[in-house]
Amino acid sequence: MPETPSTSRRGLLFGTAAIGAGALLTACTSNEPKKQEAATDNAPVADDKPGKAVTIGFAGPQADHGWLNAINQNAKSRAERYSDVTLEITEGSNDTAAQIGQVQTLINKKVDVLVILPADGKALTQVGLQAMKAGIPVVNLDRIFASPQAYRCWIGGDNYGMGLNAGNYIGEQLKDKPNAKVIELAGLDNLELTKQRTQGFDDALKNYPNIKKVARQAADFTVESGQAKMAQLLQAQSQFDALWNHDDDQGVGALRAIAQAGRKDFLMVGGAGAKSAMDAIKADDSVLKATVLYPPTMAASAIDLARALGQGKGISGMAELEIPASLTLYSAVVTKDNVDEYLPTGFN
């Protein structure tokens, strides 16, 4: 699962729309005189029109999770949109030594740009530095390297924002309920991303003095662990009003445990944006009422950024000649009211 810097929420915020088609940001210059805009009229920007041929090397971890598989699929499908892009994609590995070797192979092939989602950001920092020193710009996807010198641009999700938005959604649902109780089914506790999601959730709940978090269990981002840990929570907590589950994959198991226990007396919020979760939200026939996005479309946007770097262009919709150094995605809350809008981004 993704791991991002605690500073990520201070980056630019944007939704799941990809970049290259000119949909990143709307220029805020409508009140400026026309003569003030002339300085950037000739700035080269990325668009869908074929340009300089670019070979992009893509290295990610093993797709052993629905979100990671969606990362790979988004990268591939985005690259196929461009006749001027050739994608060299590695098999993917959770073994850091193997992934380092794969990236070094791409460096030796002299690809124009690298997109790397490291299995371990700290462990792959040196190979990122190696690529940058070889003159190959790196787009660091989600799990961040230990040094900003190891990448030209970072793009990823907002783990703190996930927790914050999940907590605020639950808070608004329970704000009029005295002595409301919530529980949390977290992800792997040894990951910084899990700590950030929990911190955001706890900070949001501080805005609602009537709500108290009474229990927390850490699972492993798998269906099996979600079912086992949820069963433990249900056994220990005879009554509560809301549950936040960090990950929709483990949420499949959590929903099984909830159904087996016959519990319907609380609302559940998921995390990441799996299609199964969105389908359940749309059906509105279970405790799952919302999910907070961690959009895998970031991989498509990373391809757009890499293409722009390879072609020496900026981004359509921004006045600057260069792409930004950091881009943070927004963690939207998907409910039955807006689920149809986000369903196309749901992953299996």
Tab-separated table of C-alpha atoms in Angstrom:
chain	number	residue	atom	x	y	z
A	1	MET	CA	0.000	0.000	0.000
A	2	PRO	CA	1.032	3.604	-0.523
A	3	GLU	CA	3.339	5.526	1.767
A	4	THR	CA	3.749	9.270	1.512
A	5	PRO	CA	5.533	12.087	3.331
A	6	SER	CA	3.940	13.751	6.323
A	7	THR	CA	4.405	16.983	4.403
A	8	SER	CA	2.372	15.790	1.434
A	9	ARG	CA	-0.747	17.648	2.470
A	10	ARG	CA	1.157	20.908	2.051
A	11	GLY	CA	1.597	20.245	-1.684
A	12	LEU	CA	-0.729	21.207	-4.487
A	13	LEU	CA	-4.165	19.635	-4.198
A	14	PHE	CA	-6.067	18.282	-7.167
A	15	GLY	CA	-8.575	15.541	-7.903
A	16	THR	CA	-8.371	12.383	-9.929
A	17	ALA	CA	-8.370	14.046	-13.332
A	18	ALA	CA	-5.182	13.352	-15.262
A	19	ILE	CA	-2.833	16.077	-16.378
A	20	GLY	CA	-1.804	15.713	-19.977
A	21	ALA	CA	-5.151	16.513	-21.586
A	22	GLY	CA	-5.033	20.019	-20.124
A	23	ALA	CA	-7.307	19.358	-17.160
A	24	LEU	CA	-4.937	19.901	-14.241
A	25	LEU	CA	-5.719	23.385	-13.048
A	26	THR	CA	-7.579	26.454	-14.318
A	27	ALA	CA	-5.325	29.471	-14.660
A	28	CYS	CA	-6.362	32.183	-12.238
A	29	THR	CA	-5.582	35.148	-14.474
A	30	SER	CA	-9.050	36.224	-15.591
A	31	ASN	CA	-8.696	39.608	-13.892
A	32	GLU	CA	-5.266	40.326	-15.376
A	33	PRO	CA	-4.907	42.594	-18.397
A	34	LYS	CA	-4.225	40.767	-21.642
A	35	LYS	CA	-0.806	42.366	-21.952
A	36	GLN	CA	0.220	40.680	-18.691
A	37	GLU	CA	-0.504	37.243	-20.169
A	38	ALA	CA	1.719	37.675	-23.193
A	39	ALA	CA	4.880	36.626	-21.340
A	40	THR	CA	3.667	33.031	-21.146
A	41	ASP	CA	1.781	32.800	-24.436
A	42	ASN	CA	4.672	30.935	-26.085
A	43	ALA	CA	5.539	28.687	-23.131
A	44	PRO	CA	5.645	25.029	-24.298
A	45	VAL	CA	2.940	22.967	-22.573
A	46	ALA	CA	2.037	19.294	-22.681
A	47	ASP	CA	-1.065	18.311	-24.631
A	48	ASP	CA	-2.484	15.338	-26.527
A	49	LYS	CA	-0.917	16.308	-29.838
A	50	PRO	CA	2.012	14.044	-30.812
A	51	GLY	CA	5.401	15.523	-30.034
A	52	LYS	CA	8.931	14.356	-29.380
A	53	ALA	CA	9.161	10.582	-28.882
A	54	VAL	CA	9.680	9.682	-25.229
A	55	THR	CA	10.607	6.333	-23.683
A	56	ILE	CA	9.339	6.073	-20.100
A	57	GLY	CA	10.635	3.412	-17.750
A	58	PHE	CA	8.079	2.327	-15.134
A	59	ALA	CA	9.070	0.357	-12.026
A	60	GLY	CA	6.616	-0.512	-9.289
A	61	PRO	CA	6.174	-3.127	-6.573
A	62	GLN	CA	4.433	-6.447	-7.069
A	63	ALA	CA	0.738	-6.006	-7.814
A	64	ASP	CA	-0.405	-8.176	-4.897
A	65	HIS	CA	-3.128	-5.742	-3.847
A	66	GLY	CA	-6.051	-4.301	-5.762
A	67	TRP	CA	-4.728	-0.751	-5.479
A	68	LEU	CA	-1.258	-1.695	-6.727
A	69	ASN	CA	-2.702	-3.597	-9.664
A	70	ALA	CA	-4.753	-0.507	-10.519
A	71	ILE	CA	-1.546	1.561	-10.416
A	72	ASN	CA	-0.017	-0.649	-13.119
A	73	GLN	CA	-3.161	-0.615	-15.239
A	74	ASN	CA	-3.490	3.172	-15.039
A	75	ALA	CA	0.129	3.613	-16.137
A	76	LYS	CA	-0.265	1.237	-19.081
A	77	SER	CA	-3.566	2.623	-20.331
A	78	ARG	CA	-2.351	6.203	-20.042
A	79	ALA	CA	0.816	5.485	-22.011
A	80	GLU	CA	-1.259	3.833	-24.756
A	81	ARG	CA	-3.076	7.124	-25.315
A	82	TYR	CA	0.080	8.731	-26.634
A	83	SER	CA	1.571	7.736	-29.975
A	84	ASP	CA	4.814	9.441	-28.935
A	85	VAL	CA	5.271	7.404	-25.717
A	86	THR	CA	6.969	4.020	-25.384
A	87	LEU	CA	6.505	2.408	-21.960
A	88	GLU	CA	9.179	0.069	-20.616
A	89	ILE	CA	7.484	-1.537	-17.619
A	90	THR	CA	9.163	-3.936	-15.190
A	91	GLU	CA	7.581	-7.061	-13.751
A	92	GLY	CA	7.282	-5.497	-10.307
A	93	SER	CA	8.754	-6.793	-7.083
A	94	ASN	CA	8.415	-6.345	-3.322
A	95	ASP	CA	12.062	-7.344	-2.945
A	96	THR	CA	14.042	-4.107	-2.766
A	97	ALA	CA	17.209	-5.638	-4.236
A	98	ALA	CA	15.244	-6.990	-7.186
A	99	GLN	CA	13.513	-3.662	-7.792
A	100	ILE	CA	16.835	-1.810	-7.603
A	101	GLY	CA	18.166	-4.188	-10.268
A	102	GLN	CA	15.119	-3.535	-12.452
A	103	VAL	CA	15.582	0.231	-12.201
A	104	GLN	CA	19.290	-0.090	-12.996
A	105	THR	CA	18.374	-2.075	-16.108
A	106	LEU	CA	16.110	0.775	-17.196
A	107	ILE	CA	18.929	3.255	-16.532
A	108	ASN	CA	21.294	1.152	-18.669
A	109	LYS	CA	18.697	1.147	-21.450
A	110	LYS	CA	18.929	4.951	-21.346
A	111	VAL	CA	15.192	5.577	-21.040
A	112	ASP	CA	14.270	9.244	-21.244
A	113	VAL	CA	12.344	9.413	-17.968
A	114	LEU	CA	11.726	7.065	-15.036
A	115	VAL	CA	8.517	6.638	-13.041
A	116	ILE	CA	9.215	4.734	-9.834
A	117	LEU	CA	6.798	3.574	-7.146
A	118	PRO	CA	9.323	2.047	-4.739
A	119	ALA	CA	8.537	-0.963	-2.608
A	120	ASP	CA	10.554	0.900	0.036
A	121	GLY	CA	11.260	4.579	-0.566
A	122	LYS	CA	14.277	4.766	1.722
A	123	ALA	CA	15.869	1.631	0.291
A	124	LEU	CA	15.518	2.802	-3.320
A	125	THR	CA	16.776	6.337	-2.739
A	126	GLN	CA	20.266	5.537	-4.020
A	127	VAL	CA	19.026	4.179	-7.335
A	128	GLY	CA	16.868	7.276	-7.732
A	129	LEU	CA	19.979	9.382	-7.180
A	130	GLN	CA	21.823	7.206	-9.696
A	131	ALA	CA	19.183	7.900	-12.344
A	132	MET	CA	19.148	11.638	-11.693
A	133	LYS	CA	22.959	11.808	-11.868
A	134	ALA	CA	22.776	9.944	-15.189
A	135	GLY	CA	20.559	12.718	-16.534
A	136	ILE	CA	17.324	10.712	-16.365
A	137	PRO	CA	14.604	12.681	-14.560
A	138	VAL	CA	12.633	10.646	-12.046
A	139	VAL	CA	8.946	10.930	-11.242
A	140	ASN	CA	8.673	9.512	-7.722
A	141	LEU	CA	5.220	7.970	-7.395
A	142	ASP	CA	3.592	7.931	-3.939
A	143	ARG	CA	6.111	6.235	-1.616
A	144	ILE	CA	8.723	8.938	-1.306
A	145	PHE	CA	12.495	8.662	-1.514
A	146	ALA	CA	14.562	9.753	1.475
A	147	SER	CA	16.160	12.618	-0.470
A	148	PRO	CA	14.526	15.179	-2.774
A	149	GLN	CA	17.671	14.939	-4.901
A	150	ALA	CA	16.521	11.449	-5.950
A	151	TYR	CA	13.548	12.734	-7.957
A	152	ARG	CA	12.507	15.629	-10.149
A	153	CYS	CA	8.828	15.449	-9.194
A	154	TRP	CA	6.859	13.654	-6.500
A	155	ILE	CA	3.170	12.833	-7.011
A	156	GLY	CA	1.041	10.877	-4.583
A	157	GLY	CA	-1.885	10.688	-2.230
A	158	ASP	CA	-2.679	12.365	1.055
A	159	ASN	CA	-2.777	9.826	3.872
A	160	TYR	CA	-3.351	12.437	6.553
A	161	GLY	CA	-6.133	13.877	4.408
A	162	MET	CA	-7.752	10.440	4.142
A	163	GLY	CA	-8.031	10.202	7.896
A	164	LEU	CA	-9.107	13.821	8.236
A	165	ASN	CA	-11.893	13.517	5.674
A	166	ALA	CA	-13.066	10.168	7.035
A	167	GLY	CA	-13.228	11.650	10.530
A	168	ASN	CA	-15.063	14.760	9.393
A	169	TYR	CA	-17.616	12.710	7.437
A	170	ILE	CA	-18.301	10.493	10.442
A	171	GLY	CA	-18.353	13.546	12.692
A	172	GLU	CA	-21.042	15.212	10.599
A	173	GLN	CA	-23.165	12.044	10.655
A	174	LEU	CA	-22.921	11.758	14.452
A	175	LYS	CA	-22.682	15.398	15.536
A	176	ASP	CA	-26.159	15.382	17.089
A	177	LYS	CA	-25.749	12.040	18.870
A	178	PRO	CA	-24.744	12.295	22.549
A	179	ASN	CA	-21.838	10.104	23.677
A	180	ALA	CA	-21.228	8.682	20.221
A	181	LYS	CA	-18.611	5.934	19.911
A	182	VAL	CA	-16.381	5.112	16.945
A	183	ILE	CA	-13.840	2.381	16.243
A	184	GLU	CA	-10.985	2.128	13.756
A	185	LEU	CA	-9.724	-0.760	11.636
A	186	ALA	CA	-6.273	0.449	10.607
A	187	GLY	CA	-3.692	-0.933	8.205
A	188	LEU	CA	-0.155	-2.118	8.907
A	189	ASP	CA	1.091	-0.253	11.961
A	190	ASN	CA	4.746	-0.405	10.895
A	191	LEU	CA	3.986	1.841	7.900
A	192	GLU	CA	4.162	5.616	8.201
A	193	LEU	CA	1.055	5.913	6.033
A	194	THR	CA	-1.003	4.108	8.683
A	195	LYS	CA	0.189	6.505	11.369
A	196	GLN	CA	-0.700	9.468	9.131
A	197	ARG	CA	-4.198	8.137	8.452
A	198	THR	CA	-4.822	7.564	12.145
A	199	GLN	CA	-3.468	11.014	13.034
A	200	GLY	CA	-5.761	12.690	10.516
A	201	PHE	CA	-8.739	10.719	11.837
A	202	ASP	CA	-7.963	11.602	15.447
A	203	ASP	CA	-7.471	15.270	14.591
A	204	ALA	CA	-10.848	15.397	12.842
A	205	LEU	CA	-12.616	13.824	15.813
A	206	LYS	CA	-11.293	16.613	18.034
A	207	ASN	CA	-13.796	18.863	16.259
A	208	TYR	CA	-16.645	16.760	17.656
A	209	PRO	CA	-16.521	16.648	21.474
A	210	ASN	CA	-19.529	14.319	21.608
A	211	ILE	CA	-17.588	11.550	19.828
A	212	LYS	CA	-15.074	9.200	21.424
A	213	LYS	CA	-12.885	6.590	19.741
A	214	VAL	CA	-13.236	3.503	21.913
A	215	ALA	CA	-11.223	0.864	20.034
A	216	ARG	CA	-8.625	0.365	17.313
A	217	GLN	CA	-7.201	-2.709	15.599
A	218	ALA	CA	-4.457	-2.903	12.982
A	219	ALA	CA	-4.930	-5.317	10.069
A	220	ASP	CA	-2.643	-6.188	7.124
A	221	PHE	CA	-4.426	-4.725	4.065
A	222	THR	CA	-5.775	-8.180	3.178
A	223	VAL	CA	-9.267	-9.653	3.090
A	224	GLU	CA	-8.306	-12.332	5.610
A	225	SER	CA	-6.818	-9.926	8.136
A	226	GLY	CA	-9.764	-7.565	7.752
A	227	GLN	CA	-12.194	-10.346	8.578
A	228	ALA	CA	-10.198	-11.627	11.555
A	229	LYS	CA	-9.510	-8.225	13.121
A	230	MET	CA	-13.069	-7.018	12.553
A	231	ALA	CA	-14.423	-10.122	14.263
A	232	GLN	CA	-12.262	-9.274	17.278
A	233	LEU	CA	-13.532	-5.703	17.349
A	234	LEU	CA	-17.145	-6.811	17.127
A	235	GLN	CA	-16.681	-9.257	19.954
A	236	ALA	CA	-15.030	-6.642	22.167
A	237	GLN	CA	-17.434	-3.790	21.341
A	238	SER	CA	-21.087	-4.615	21.850
A	239	GLN	CA	-22.182	-1.131	20.823
A	240	PHE	CA	-20.666	1.638	18.706
A	241	ASP	CA	-21.909	4.099	16.113
A	242	ALA	CA	-19.309	4.224	13.347
A	243	LEU	CA	-16.303	2.382	11.955
A	244	TRP	CA	-13.495	3.713	9.812
A	245	ASN	CA	-11.622	1.069	7.856
A	246	HIS	CA	-8.355	2.250	6.247
A	247	ASP	CA	-8.474	-0.008	3.196
A	248	ASP	CA	-11.254	-1.334	0.965
A	249	ASP	CA	-9.463	-4.641	0.274
A	250	GLN	CA	-9.396	-5.528	3.961
A	251	GLY	CA	-12.874	-3.999	4.092
A	252	VAL	CA	-14.194	-6.944	2.080
A	253	GLY	CA	-13.210	-9.184	4.993
A	254	ALA	CA	-14.540	-6.695	7.527
A	255	LEU	CA	-17.953	-6.713	5.843
A	256	ARG	CA	-17.970	-10.518	5.944
A	257	ALA	CA	-17.345	-10.467	9.694
A	258	ILE	CA	-20.057	-7.848	10.170
A	259	ALA	CA	-22.564	-9.901	8.165
A	260	GLN	CA	-21.682	-13.071	10.084
A	261	ALA	CA	-22.263	-11.236	13.365
A	262	GLY	CA	-25.584	-9.887	12.103
A	263	ARG	CA	-24.626	-6.326	13.023
A	264	LYS	CA	-26.377	-3.379	11.359
A	265	ASP	CA	-26.319	-0.841	14.169
A	266	PHE	CA	-23.508	1.426	12.909
A	267	LEU	CA	-22.180	3.085	9.757
A	268	MET	CA	-18.904	2.205	8.058
A	269	VAL	CA	-16.490	4.327	6.036
A	270	GLY	CA	-13.881	2.645	3.836
A	271	GLY	CA	-10.641	3.786	2.305
A	272	ALA	CA	-8.904	3.881	-1.115
A	273	GLY	CA	-11.845	3.602	-3.532
A	274	ALA	CA	-12.298	-0.020	-4.607
A	275	LYS	CA	-15.087	-0.746	-7.075
A	276	SER	CA	-16.601	-3.299	-4.689
A	277	ALA	CA	-16.895	-0.597	-2.038
A	278	MET	CA	-18.477	1.850	-4.468
A	279	ASP	CA	-20.935	-0.806	-5.654
A	280	ALA	CA	-21.954	-1.447	-2.033
A	281	ILE	CA	-22.328	2.275	-1.387
A	282	LYS	CA	-24.530	2.654	-4.463
A	283	ALA	CA	-26.668	-0.361	-3.492
A	284	ASP	CA	-27.062	1.135	-0.002
A	285	ASP	CA	-27.886	-2.261	1.482
A	286	SER	CA	-25.056	-2.601	4.018
A	287	VAL	CA	-23.388	-0.626	6.795
A	288	LEU	CA	-20.851	0.751	4.276
A	289	LYS	CA	-21.958	4.300	3.500
A	290	ALA	CA	-18.796	5.983	2.195
A	291	THR	CA	-15.191	5.486	1.144
A	292	VAL	CA	-12.346	8.000	1.159
A	293	LEU	CA	-10.285	7.979	-2.020
A	294	TYR	CA	-6.598	7.291	-2.455
A	295	PRO	CA	-6.783	7.430	-6.255
A	296	PRO	CA	-4.631	5.028	-8.291
A	297	THR	CA	-5.166	7.422	-11.199
A	298	MET	CA	-1.999	9.051	-9.832
A	299	ALA	CA	-0.098	6.557	-12.025
A	300	ALA	CA	-1.785	7.961	-15.142
A	301	SER	CA	-0.877	11.455	-14.015
A	302	ALA	CA	2.704	10.298	-13.414
A	303	ILE	CA	2.889	9.192	-17.058
A	304	ASP	CA	1.622	12.626	-18.110
A	305	LEU	CA	4.298	14.282	-15.980
A	306	ALA	CA	7.006	11.986	-17.348
A	307	ARG	CA	5.945	12.722	-20.925
A	308	ALA	CA	6.062	16.464	-20.240
A	309	LEU	CA	9.531	16.102	-18.726
A	310	GLY	CA	10.746	14.062	-21.673
A	311	GLN	CA	9.461	16.633	-24.111
A	312	GLY	CA	10.793	19.573	-22.106
A	313	LYS	CA	7.341	21.039	-21.558
A	314	GLY	CA	5.260	22.391	-18.733
A	315	ILE	CA	1.687	21.420	-17.904
A	316	SER	CA	-1.357	22.724	-19.723
A	317	GLY	CA	-3.301	24.983	-17.390
A	318	MET	CA	-0.234	26.269	-15.557
A	319	ALA	CA	1.782	29.316	-16.559
A	320	GLU	CA	5.158	27.996	-15.407
A	321	LEU	CA	7.651	26.623	-17.915
A	322	GLU	CA	8.443	23.634	-15.678
A	323	ILE	CA	6.279	21.006	-14.011
A	324	PRO	CA	5.901	21.367	-10.214
A	325	ALA	CA	8.230	19.604	-7.790
A	326	SER	CA	5.374	18.132	-5.741
A	327	LEU	CA	1.736	17.236	-6.398
A	328	THR	CA	-0.630	15.922	-3.749
A	329	LEU	CA	-3.949	14.328	-4.671
A	330	TYR	CA	-7.136	15.131	-2.790
A	331	SER	CA	-8.901	12.441	-0.746
A	332	ALA	CA	-12.508	12.887	-1.807
A	333	VAL	CA	-15.319	11.226	0.160
A	334	VAL	CA	-17.542	9.042	-2.024
A	335	THR	CA	-21.146	8.574	-0.873
A	336	LYS	CA	-24.353	7.467	-2.565
A	337	ASP	CA	-24.840	11.094	-3.631
A	338	ASN	CA	-21.722	11.223	-5.828
A	339	VAL	CA	-20.784	7.559	-6.353
A	340	ASP	CA	-21.751	7.557	-10.044
A	341	GLU	CA	-19.180	10.275	-10.673
A	342	TYR	CA	-16.350	8.238	-9.129
A	343	LEU	CA	-17.331	4.695	-10.154
A	344	PRO	CA	-15.174	4.779	-13.319
A	345	THR	CA	-12.096	5.233	-11.099
A	346	GLY	CA	-12.934	2.267	-8.846
A	347	PHE	CA	-10.423	-0.574	-8.909
A	348	ASN	CA	-10.921	-4.332	-8.570
